[in-house]
Coordinates of C-alpha atoms and ligand atoms in Angstrom, one line a residue:
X48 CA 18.8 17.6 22.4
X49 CA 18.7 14.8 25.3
X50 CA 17.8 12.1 23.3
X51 CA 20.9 10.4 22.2
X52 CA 21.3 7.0 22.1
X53 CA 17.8 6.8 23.3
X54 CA 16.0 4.0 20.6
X55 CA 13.1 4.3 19.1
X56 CA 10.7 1.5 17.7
X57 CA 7.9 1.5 14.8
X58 CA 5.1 -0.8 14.6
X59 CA 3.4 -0.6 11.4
X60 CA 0.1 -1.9 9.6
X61 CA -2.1 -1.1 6.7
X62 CA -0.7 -0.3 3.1
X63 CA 2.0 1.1 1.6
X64 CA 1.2 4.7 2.8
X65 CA 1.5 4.0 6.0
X66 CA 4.8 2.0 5.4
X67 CA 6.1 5.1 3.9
X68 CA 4.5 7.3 6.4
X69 CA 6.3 4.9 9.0
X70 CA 9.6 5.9 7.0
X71 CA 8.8 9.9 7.9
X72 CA 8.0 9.4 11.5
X73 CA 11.9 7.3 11.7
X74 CA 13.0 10.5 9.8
X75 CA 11.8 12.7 11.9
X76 CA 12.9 10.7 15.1
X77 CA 16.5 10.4 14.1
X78 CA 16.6 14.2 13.6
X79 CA 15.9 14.3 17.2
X80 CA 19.0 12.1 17.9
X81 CA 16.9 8.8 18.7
X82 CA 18.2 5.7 16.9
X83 CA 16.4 2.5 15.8
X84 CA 15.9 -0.2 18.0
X85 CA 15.6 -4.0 17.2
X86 CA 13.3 -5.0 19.8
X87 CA 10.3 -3.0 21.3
X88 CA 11.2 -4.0 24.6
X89 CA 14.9 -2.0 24.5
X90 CA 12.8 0.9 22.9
X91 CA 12.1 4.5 24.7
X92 CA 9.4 5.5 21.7
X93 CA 7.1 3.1 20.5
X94 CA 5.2 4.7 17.8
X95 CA 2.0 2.1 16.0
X96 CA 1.2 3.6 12.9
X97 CA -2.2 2.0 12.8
X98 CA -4.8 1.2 9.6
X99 CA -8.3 0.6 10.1
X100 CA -9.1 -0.3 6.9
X101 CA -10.6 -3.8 8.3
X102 CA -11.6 -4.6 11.6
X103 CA -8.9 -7.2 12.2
X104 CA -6.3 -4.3 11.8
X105 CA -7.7 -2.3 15.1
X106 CA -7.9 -5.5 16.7
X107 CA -4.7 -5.8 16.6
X108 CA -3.7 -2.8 17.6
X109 CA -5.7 -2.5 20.4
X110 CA -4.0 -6.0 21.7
X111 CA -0.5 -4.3 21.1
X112 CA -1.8 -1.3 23.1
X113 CA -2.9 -4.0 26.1
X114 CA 0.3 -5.5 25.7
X115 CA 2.4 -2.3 26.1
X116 CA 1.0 -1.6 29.7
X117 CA 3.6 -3.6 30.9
X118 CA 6.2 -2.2 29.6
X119 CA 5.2 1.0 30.7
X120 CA 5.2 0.0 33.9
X121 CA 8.4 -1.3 34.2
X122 CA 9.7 1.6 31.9
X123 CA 7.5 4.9 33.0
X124 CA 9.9 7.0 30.8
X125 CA 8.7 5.2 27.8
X126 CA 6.9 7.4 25.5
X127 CA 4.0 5.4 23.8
X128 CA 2.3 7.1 20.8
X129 CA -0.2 6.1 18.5
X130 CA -1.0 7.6 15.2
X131 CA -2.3 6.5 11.6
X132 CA -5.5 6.4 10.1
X133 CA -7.4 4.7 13.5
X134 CA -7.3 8.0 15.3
X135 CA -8.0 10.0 12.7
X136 CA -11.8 8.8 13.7
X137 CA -13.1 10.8 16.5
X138 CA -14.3 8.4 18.3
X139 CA -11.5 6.1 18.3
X140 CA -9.0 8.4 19.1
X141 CA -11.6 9.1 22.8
X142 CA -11.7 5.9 23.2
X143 CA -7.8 5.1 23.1
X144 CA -7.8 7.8 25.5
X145 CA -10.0 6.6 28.0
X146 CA -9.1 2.5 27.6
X147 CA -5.3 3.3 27.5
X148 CA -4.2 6.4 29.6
X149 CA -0.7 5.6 29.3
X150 CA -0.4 6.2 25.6
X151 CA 1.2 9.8 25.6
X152 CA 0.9 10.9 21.8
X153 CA -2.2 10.8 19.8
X154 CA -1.9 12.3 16.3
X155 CA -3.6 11.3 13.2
X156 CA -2.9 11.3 9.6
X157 CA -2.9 15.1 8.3
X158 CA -0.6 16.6 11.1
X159 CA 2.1 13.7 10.8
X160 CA 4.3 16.9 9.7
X161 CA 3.7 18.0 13.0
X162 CA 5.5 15.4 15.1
X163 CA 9.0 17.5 15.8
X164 CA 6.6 19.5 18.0
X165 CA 4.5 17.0 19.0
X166 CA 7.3 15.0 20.7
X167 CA 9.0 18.0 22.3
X168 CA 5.3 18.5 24.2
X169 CA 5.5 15.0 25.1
X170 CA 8.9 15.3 26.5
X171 CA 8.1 18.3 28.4
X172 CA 4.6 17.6 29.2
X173 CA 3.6 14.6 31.4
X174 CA 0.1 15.1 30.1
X175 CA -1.3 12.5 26.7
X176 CA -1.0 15.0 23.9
X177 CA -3.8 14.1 21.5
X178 CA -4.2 16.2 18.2
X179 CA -5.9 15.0 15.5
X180 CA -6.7 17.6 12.5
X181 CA -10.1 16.7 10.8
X182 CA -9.3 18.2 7.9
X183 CA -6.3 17.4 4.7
X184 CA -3.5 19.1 5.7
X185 CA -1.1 21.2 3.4
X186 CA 1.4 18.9 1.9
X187 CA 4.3 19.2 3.7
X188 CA 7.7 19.3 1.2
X189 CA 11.3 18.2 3.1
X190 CA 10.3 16.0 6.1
X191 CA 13.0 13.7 7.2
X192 CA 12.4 10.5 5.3
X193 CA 14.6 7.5 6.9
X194 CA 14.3 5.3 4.1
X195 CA 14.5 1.1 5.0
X196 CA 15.8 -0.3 2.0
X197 CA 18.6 1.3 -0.6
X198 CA 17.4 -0.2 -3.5
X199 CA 14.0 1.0 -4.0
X200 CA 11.8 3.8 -2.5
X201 CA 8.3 4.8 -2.4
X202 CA 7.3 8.1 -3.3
X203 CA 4.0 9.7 -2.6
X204 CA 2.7 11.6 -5.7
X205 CA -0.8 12.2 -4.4
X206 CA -2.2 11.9 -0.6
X207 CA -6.3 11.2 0.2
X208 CA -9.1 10.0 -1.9
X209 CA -12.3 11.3 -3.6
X210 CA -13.9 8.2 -4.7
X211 CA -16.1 7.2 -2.0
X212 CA -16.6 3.2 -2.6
X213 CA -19.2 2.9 -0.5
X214 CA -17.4 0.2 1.8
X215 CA -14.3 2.1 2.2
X216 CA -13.1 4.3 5.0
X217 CA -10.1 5.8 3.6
X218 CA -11.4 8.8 2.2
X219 CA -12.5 9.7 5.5
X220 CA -9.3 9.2 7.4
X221 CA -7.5 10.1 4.0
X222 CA -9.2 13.3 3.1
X223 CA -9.5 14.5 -0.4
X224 CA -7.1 14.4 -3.3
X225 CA -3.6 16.6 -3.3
X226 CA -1.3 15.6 -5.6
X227 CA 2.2 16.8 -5.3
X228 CA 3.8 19.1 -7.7
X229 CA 5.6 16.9 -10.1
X230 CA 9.0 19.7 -9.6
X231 CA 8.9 18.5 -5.9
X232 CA 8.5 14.7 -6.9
X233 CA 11.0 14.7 -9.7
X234 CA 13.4 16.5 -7.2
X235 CA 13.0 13.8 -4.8
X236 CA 13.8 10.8 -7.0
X237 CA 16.6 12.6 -8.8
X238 CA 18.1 12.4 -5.2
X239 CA 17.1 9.5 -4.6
X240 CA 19.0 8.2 -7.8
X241 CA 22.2 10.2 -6.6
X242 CA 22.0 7.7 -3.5
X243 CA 21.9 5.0 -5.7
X244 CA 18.5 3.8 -5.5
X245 CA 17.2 2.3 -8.3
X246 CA 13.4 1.7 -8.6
X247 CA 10.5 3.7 -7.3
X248 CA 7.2 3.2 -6.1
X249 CA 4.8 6.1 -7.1
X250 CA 2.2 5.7 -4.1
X251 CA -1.4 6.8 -4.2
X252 CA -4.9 5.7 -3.5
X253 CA -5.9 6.2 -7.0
X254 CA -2.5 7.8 -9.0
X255 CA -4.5 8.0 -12.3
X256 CA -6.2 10.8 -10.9
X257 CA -3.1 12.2 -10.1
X258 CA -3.2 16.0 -11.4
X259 CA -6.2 16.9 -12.2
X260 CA -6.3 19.5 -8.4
X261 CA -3.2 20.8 -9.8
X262 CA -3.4 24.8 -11.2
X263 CA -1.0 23.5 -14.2
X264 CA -2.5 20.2 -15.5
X265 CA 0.2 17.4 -15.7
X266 CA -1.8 13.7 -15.6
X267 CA -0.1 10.9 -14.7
X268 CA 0.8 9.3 -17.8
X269 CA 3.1 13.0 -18.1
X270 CA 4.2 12.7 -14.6
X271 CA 5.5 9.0 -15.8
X272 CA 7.3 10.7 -18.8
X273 CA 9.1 13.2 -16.6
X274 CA 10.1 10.7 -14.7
X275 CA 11.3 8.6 -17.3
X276 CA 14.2 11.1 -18.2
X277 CA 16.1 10.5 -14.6
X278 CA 19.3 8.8 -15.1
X279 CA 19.8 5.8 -12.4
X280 CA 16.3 5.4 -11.5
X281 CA 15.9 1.9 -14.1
X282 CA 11.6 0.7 -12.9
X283 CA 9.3 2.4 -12.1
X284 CA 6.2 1.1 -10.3
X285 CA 2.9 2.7 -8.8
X286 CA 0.3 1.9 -6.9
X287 CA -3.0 1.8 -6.8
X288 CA -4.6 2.3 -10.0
X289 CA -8.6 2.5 -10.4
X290 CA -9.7 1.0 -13.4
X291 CA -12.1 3.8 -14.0
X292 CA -9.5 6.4 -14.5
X293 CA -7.1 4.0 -16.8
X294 CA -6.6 6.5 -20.2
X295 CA -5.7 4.6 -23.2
X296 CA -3.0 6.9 -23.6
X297 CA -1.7 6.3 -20.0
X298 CA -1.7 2.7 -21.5
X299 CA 0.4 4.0 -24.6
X300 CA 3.0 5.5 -22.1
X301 CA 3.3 2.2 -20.2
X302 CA 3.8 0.6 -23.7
X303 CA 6.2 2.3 -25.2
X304 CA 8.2 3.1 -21.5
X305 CA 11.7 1.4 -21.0
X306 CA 11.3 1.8 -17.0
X307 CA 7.8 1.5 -16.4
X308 CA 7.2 -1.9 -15.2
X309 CA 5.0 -4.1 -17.3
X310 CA 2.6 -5.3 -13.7
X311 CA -0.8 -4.0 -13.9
X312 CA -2.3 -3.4 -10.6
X313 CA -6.8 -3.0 -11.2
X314 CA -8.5 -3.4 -8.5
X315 CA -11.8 -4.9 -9.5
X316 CA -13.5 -5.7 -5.9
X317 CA -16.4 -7.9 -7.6
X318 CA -17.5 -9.2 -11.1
X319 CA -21.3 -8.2 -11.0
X320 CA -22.6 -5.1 -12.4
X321 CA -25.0 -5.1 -9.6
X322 CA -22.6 -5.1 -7.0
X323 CA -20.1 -2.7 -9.1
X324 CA -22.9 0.2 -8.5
X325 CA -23.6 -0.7 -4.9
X326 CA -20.0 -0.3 -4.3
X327 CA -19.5 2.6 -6.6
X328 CA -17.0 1.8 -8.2
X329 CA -17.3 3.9 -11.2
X330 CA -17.1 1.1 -14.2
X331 CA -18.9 -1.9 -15.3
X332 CA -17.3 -5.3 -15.8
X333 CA -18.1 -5.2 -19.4
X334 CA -16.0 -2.0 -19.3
X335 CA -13.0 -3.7 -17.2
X336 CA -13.1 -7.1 -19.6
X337 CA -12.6 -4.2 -22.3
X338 CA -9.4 -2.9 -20.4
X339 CA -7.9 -5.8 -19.6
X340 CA -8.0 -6.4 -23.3
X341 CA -6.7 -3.2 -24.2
X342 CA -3.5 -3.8 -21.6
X343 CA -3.0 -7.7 -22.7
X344 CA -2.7 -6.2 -26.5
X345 CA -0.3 -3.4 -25.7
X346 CA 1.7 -5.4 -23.2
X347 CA 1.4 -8.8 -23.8
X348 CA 3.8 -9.6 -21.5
X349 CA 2.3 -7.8 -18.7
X350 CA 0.9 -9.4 -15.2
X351 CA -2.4 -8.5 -13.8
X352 CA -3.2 -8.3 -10.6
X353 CA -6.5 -7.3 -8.5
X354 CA -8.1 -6.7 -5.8
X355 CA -11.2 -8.6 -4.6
X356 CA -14.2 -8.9 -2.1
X357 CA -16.7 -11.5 -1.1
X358 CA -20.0 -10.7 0.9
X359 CA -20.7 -6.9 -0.1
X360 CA -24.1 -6.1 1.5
X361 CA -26.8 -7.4 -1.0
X362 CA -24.4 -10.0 -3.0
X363 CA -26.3 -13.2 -4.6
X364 CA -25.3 -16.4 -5.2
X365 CA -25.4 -15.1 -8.9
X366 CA -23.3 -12.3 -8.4
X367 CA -20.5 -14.4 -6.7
X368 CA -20.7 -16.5 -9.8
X369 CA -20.1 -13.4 -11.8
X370 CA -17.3 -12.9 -9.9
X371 CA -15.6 -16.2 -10.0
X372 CA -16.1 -15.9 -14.0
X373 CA -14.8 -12.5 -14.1
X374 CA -11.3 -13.8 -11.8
X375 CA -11.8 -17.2 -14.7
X376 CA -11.9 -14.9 -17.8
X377 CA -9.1 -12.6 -16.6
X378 CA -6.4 -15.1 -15.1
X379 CA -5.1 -12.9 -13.0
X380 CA -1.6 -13.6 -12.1
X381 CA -2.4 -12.9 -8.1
X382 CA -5.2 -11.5 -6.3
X383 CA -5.3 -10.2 -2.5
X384 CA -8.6 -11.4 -1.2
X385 CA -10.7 -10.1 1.6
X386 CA -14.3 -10.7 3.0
X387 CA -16.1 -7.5 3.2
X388 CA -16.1 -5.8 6.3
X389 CA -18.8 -3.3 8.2
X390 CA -17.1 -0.5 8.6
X391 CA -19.3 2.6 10.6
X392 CA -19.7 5.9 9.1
X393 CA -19.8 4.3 5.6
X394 CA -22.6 3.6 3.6
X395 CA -22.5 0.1 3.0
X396 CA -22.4 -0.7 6.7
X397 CA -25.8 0.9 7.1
X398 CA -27.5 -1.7 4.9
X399 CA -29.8 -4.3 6.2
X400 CA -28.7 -6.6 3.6
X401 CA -25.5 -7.9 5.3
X402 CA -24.3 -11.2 4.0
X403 CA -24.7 -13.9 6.7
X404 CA -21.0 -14.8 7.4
X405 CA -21.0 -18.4 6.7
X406 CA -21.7 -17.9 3.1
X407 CA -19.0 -15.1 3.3
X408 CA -16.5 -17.5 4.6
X409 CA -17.5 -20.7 1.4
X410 CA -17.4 -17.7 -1.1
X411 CA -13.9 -16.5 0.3
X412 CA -12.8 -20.3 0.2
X413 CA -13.9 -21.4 -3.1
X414 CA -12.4 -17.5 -4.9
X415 CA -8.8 -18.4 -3.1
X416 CA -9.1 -21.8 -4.5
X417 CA -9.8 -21.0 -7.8
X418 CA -7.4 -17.9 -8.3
X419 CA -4.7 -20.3 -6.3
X420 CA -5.0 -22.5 -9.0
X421 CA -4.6 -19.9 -11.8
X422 CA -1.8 -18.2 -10.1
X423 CA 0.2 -21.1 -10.0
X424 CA -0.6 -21.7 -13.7
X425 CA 0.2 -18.4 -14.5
X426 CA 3.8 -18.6 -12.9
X427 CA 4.2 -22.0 -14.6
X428 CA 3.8 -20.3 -17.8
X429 CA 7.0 -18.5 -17.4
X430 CA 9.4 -21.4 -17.5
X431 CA 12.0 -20.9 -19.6
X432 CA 11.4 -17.3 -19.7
X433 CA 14.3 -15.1 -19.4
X434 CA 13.1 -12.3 -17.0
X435 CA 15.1 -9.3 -16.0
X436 CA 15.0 -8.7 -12.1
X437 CA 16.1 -6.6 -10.2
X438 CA 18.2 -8.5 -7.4
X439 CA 17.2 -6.9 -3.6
X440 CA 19.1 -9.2 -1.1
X441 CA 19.0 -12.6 0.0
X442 CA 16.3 -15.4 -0.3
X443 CA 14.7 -15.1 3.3
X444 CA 14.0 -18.4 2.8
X445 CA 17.1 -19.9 1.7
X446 CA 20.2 -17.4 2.4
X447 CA 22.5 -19.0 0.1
X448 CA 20.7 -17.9 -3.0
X449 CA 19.4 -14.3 -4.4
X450 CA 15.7 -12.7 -4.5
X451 CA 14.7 -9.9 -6.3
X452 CA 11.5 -9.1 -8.4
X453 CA 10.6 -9.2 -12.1
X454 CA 8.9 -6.2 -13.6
X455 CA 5.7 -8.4 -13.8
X456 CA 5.9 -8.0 -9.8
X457 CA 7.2 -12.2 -9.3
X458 CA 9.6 -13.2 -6.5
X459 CA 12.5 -14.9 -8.5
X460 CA 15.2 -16.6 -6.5
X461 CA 18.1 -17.8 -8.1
X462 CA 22.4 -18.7 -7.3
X463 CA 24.5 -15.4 -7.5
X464 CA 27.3 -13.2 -6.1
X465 CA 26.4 -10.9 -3.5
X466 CA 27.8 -7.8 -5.5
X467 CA 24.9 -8.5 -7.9
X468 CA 22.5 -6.7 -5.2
X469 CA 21.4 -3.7 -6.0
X470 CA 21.9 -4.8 -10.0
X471 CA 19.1 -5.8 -13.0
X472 CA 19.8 -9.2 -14.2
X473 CA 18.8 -11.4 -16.8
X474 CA 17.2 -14.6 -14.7
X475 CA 15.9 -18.0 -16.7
X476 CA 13.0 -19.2 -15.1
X477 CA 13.1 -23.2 -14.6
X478 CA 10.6 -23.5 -11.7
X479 CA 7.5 -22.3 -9.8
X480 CA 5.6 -22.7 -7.4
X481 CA 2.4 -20.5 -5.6
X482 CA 4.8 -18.0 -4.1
X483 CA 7.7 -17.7 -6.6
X484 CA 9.6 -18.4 -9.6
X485 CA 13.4 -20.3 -9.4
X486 CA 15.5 -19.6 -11.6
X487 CA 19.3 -19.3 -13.0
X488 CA 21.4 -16.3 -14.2
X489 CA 21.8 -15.8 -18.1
X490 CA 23.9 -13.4 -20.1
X491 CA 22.3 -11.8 -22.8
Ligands
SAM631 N1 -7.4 2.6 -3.4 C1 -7.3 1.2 -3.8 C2 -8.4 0.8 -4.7 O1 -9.3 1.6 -5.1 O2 -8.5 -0.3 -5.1 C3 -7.3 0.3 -2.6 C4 -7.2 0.8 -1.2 S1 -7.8 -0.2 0.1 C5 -6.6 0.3 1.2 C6 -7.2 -1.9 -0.3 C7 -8.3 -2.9 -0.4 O3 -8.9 -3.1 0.8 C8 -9.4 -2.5 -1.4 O4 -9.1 -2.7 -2.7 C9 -10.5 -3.4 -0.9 O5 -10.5 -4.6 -1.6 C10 -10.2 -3.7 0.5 N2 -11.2 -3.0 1.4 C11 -11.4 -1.7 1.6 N3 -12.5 -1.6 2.4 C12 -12.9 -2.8 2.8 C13 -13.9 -3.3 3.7 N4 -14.7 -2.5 4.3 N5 -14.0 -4.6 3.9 C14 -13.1 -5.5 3.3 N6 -12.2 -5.1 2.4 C15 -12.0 -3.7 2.2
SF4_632 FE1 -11.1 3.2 -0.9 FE2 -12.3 3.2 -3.2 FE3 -10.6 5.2 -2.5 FE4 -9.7 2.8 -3.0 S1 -10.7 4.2 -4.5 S2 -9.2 4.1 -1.3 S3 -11.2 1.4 -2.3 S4 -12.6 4.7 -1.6
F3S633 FE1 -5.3 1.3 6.2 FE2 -5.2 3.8 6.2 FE3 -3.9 2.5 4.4 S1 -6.9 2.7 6.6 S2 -5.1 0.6 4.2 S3 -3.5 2.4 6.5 S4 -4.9 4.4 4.1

């Protein structure tokens, strides 16, 4: 094919979607002979798989895109190719055209199955080659997926998004719900287990909703019990659940589940009922207090995790306070923070009630604070816990000791052999700290 030994590089940003998407497009590029590089500079395809979720992920990339010129220039051969959910906006995918006319591949988010042909046009062709389908493609089964780490693997169950939040611009870049056929998923992590893999990662925008486009209904509390049956594969995880669609018999699943792990990812995004309808969201905090409940009782070991946002168009002082007591009554074990951000073509960015962004930047400070101080309380309370993790590699902070996760989602570190990778241990917890748990082996 002409390309071997050539090396390949992939920049990625955004969510776990595009990580795994990240793991198709090395797939597909090994098929063509190309191998992974360690550096971008030895590279002869840089690929940025690009997010535009906030404004500070384009940012970047357009740096990174700046940046490359150089390269090109001392490497004309270098093919530079941009894809993702940025240039799956019209207008962003003219303008990286016009600003940076050395970038030779522009492809977006529903024609990723594409790229085999899309790269032999750009070897051939000295000309950009820019297509970008506006509409959900088919889901494509048995792409190349060069997966990064053998221990656990994401799999997509469902691609897109109906919800519309009104300050989201996934569902435009995403398209509209598909979920998978649960015989094509199951087939992929019975593989997967053959290779020795041992958790998963069911990935979706919103996986409760998984099934219902499907001809024969299977929800995702059955997908989880098909799944359960596969020898090898010993936690399960998924992500992201909306509160909205969380079934109380989805929650009996969980429950009563050997592999599903016991971490609860609900996205909240604020505590006021005011802002809750702005955004859309589809629940009131009366109704999320009630589900947190409901989880704590059937999983009372279980870690809960959200998602929140500060300076929504229109949000009071009052409903920031509802928000800091929602984060108060929940105790969340960690929360990923962000300061809401205008993004154009969605609904919330054409409101005249922006919040001015001093008072975005105190309300950000003073959540962090507050859940900081919580999280940490929240790890403390395991101390002398015996967790079971599942042991992934070395500390990257301390290379003579293990890390691995606990099925409440916690980084444990601990002393160990290294022929414990890859294994679940039993780990007792006699330290923490913000960012993880220390701990030492038991046998039980
Ligand atoms: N589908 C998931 C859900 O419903 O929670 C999350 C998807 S989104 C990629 C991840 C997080 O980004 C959201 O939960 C939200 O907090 C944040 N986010 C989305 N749009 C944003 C915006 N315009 N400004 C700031 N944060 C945003
Ligand atoms: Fe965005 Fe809402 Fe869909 Fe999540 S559920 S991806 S926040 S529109
Ligand atoms: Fe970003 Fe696209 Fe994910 S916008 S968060 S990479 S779906």
């Amino acid at each position: 094919m002409g390309n071997s030994g050539k090396g390949y590089f992939i920049i990625t940003f955004g969510c776990q979607m595009n990580e795994h998407d990240s793991e198709v497009i090395a797939g597909v590029l090994q098929s063509k002979g190309f191998v992974k590089t360690d550096k971008h500079e030895n590279a002869d395809v840089i690929i940025l798989n690009t997010c535009c979720v906030r404004e500070t992920a384009e940012n970047k990339v357009y740096g990174m895109l700046g940046r490359l010129r150089r390269l090109k220039t001392l490497n004309p051969n270098l093919i530079i190719g941009i894809c993702g959910c940025m240039p799956q906006q019209e207008e962003v995918a003219k303008k990286i055209r016009h600003r940076f006319p050395y970038v030779d591949l522009i492809f977006g988010t529903h024609n990723l199955h594409q790229l085999p042909d899309l790269l032999d046009k750009v070897l051939e062709s000295k000309e950009t080659v820019l297509e970008v389908w506006s509409t959900n493609g088919q889901i494509a089964e048995n792409m190349p997926i060069k997966r990064e780490n053998g221990i656990k693997a994401w799999v997509t169950i469902m691609y897109g998004c109906n919800n519309f939040c009104t300050y989201c611009i996934v569902p435009y870049v995403r398209g509209r719900e598909r979920s998978r056929l649960p015989e094509d998923i199951i087939r992929e992590i019975r593989q997967l287990a053959r290779e020795g893999f041992k958790e998963v990662t069911l990935l979706g925008q919103n996986v409760n909703s998984y099934g219902k486009d499907l001809e024969q209904r299977t929800d995702f509390a059955d997908l989880l019990l098909l799944l359960e049956d596969i020898d090898g594969i010993e936690r399960i995880r998924y992500m992201t659940s909306h509160p909205r669609d969380f079934t109380d018999k989805l929650i009996n699943v969980i429950s009563n589940s050997k592999k599903v792990a016991e971490h609860f990812h609900l996205p909240v995004q604020a505590g006021s009922n005011h802002v809750l309808k702005m955004m859309n969201r589809g629940y009131t905090r009366e109704q999320y207090l009630e589900l947190v409940e409901k989880i704590r009782k059937a999983v009372p070991n279980a870690s809960i995790t959200t998602d929140l946002m500060v300076g929504f168009p229109g949000e009071t002082d009052e409903d920031f306070a509802d928000t800091m007591d929602l984060v108060q009554k929940v105790q969340y074990d960690s929360a990923f923070t962000f300061i809401y951000n205008q993004r154009t073509g969605t609904p919330a960015a054409r409101s005249e009630k922006q919040v001015d962004v001093n008072v975005k930047k105190e309300r950000i400070k003073a959540l962090i604070e507050l859940q900081n101080k919580i999280s940490l309380e929240r790890n403390k309370a395991d101390i002398g816990k015996v967790l079971k993790v599942l042991v992934e590699g070395r500390s990257k902070t301390n290379n003579d000791r293990l890390a691995g996760r606990s099925g409440t989602n916690k980084l444990v570190i601990f002393s160990g052999q290294e022929d414990l990778i890859g294994k679940l241990v039993n780990v007792k917890i006699v330290e923490a700290s913000l960012s993880h748990l220390d701990g030492c082996l038991v046998n039980i």
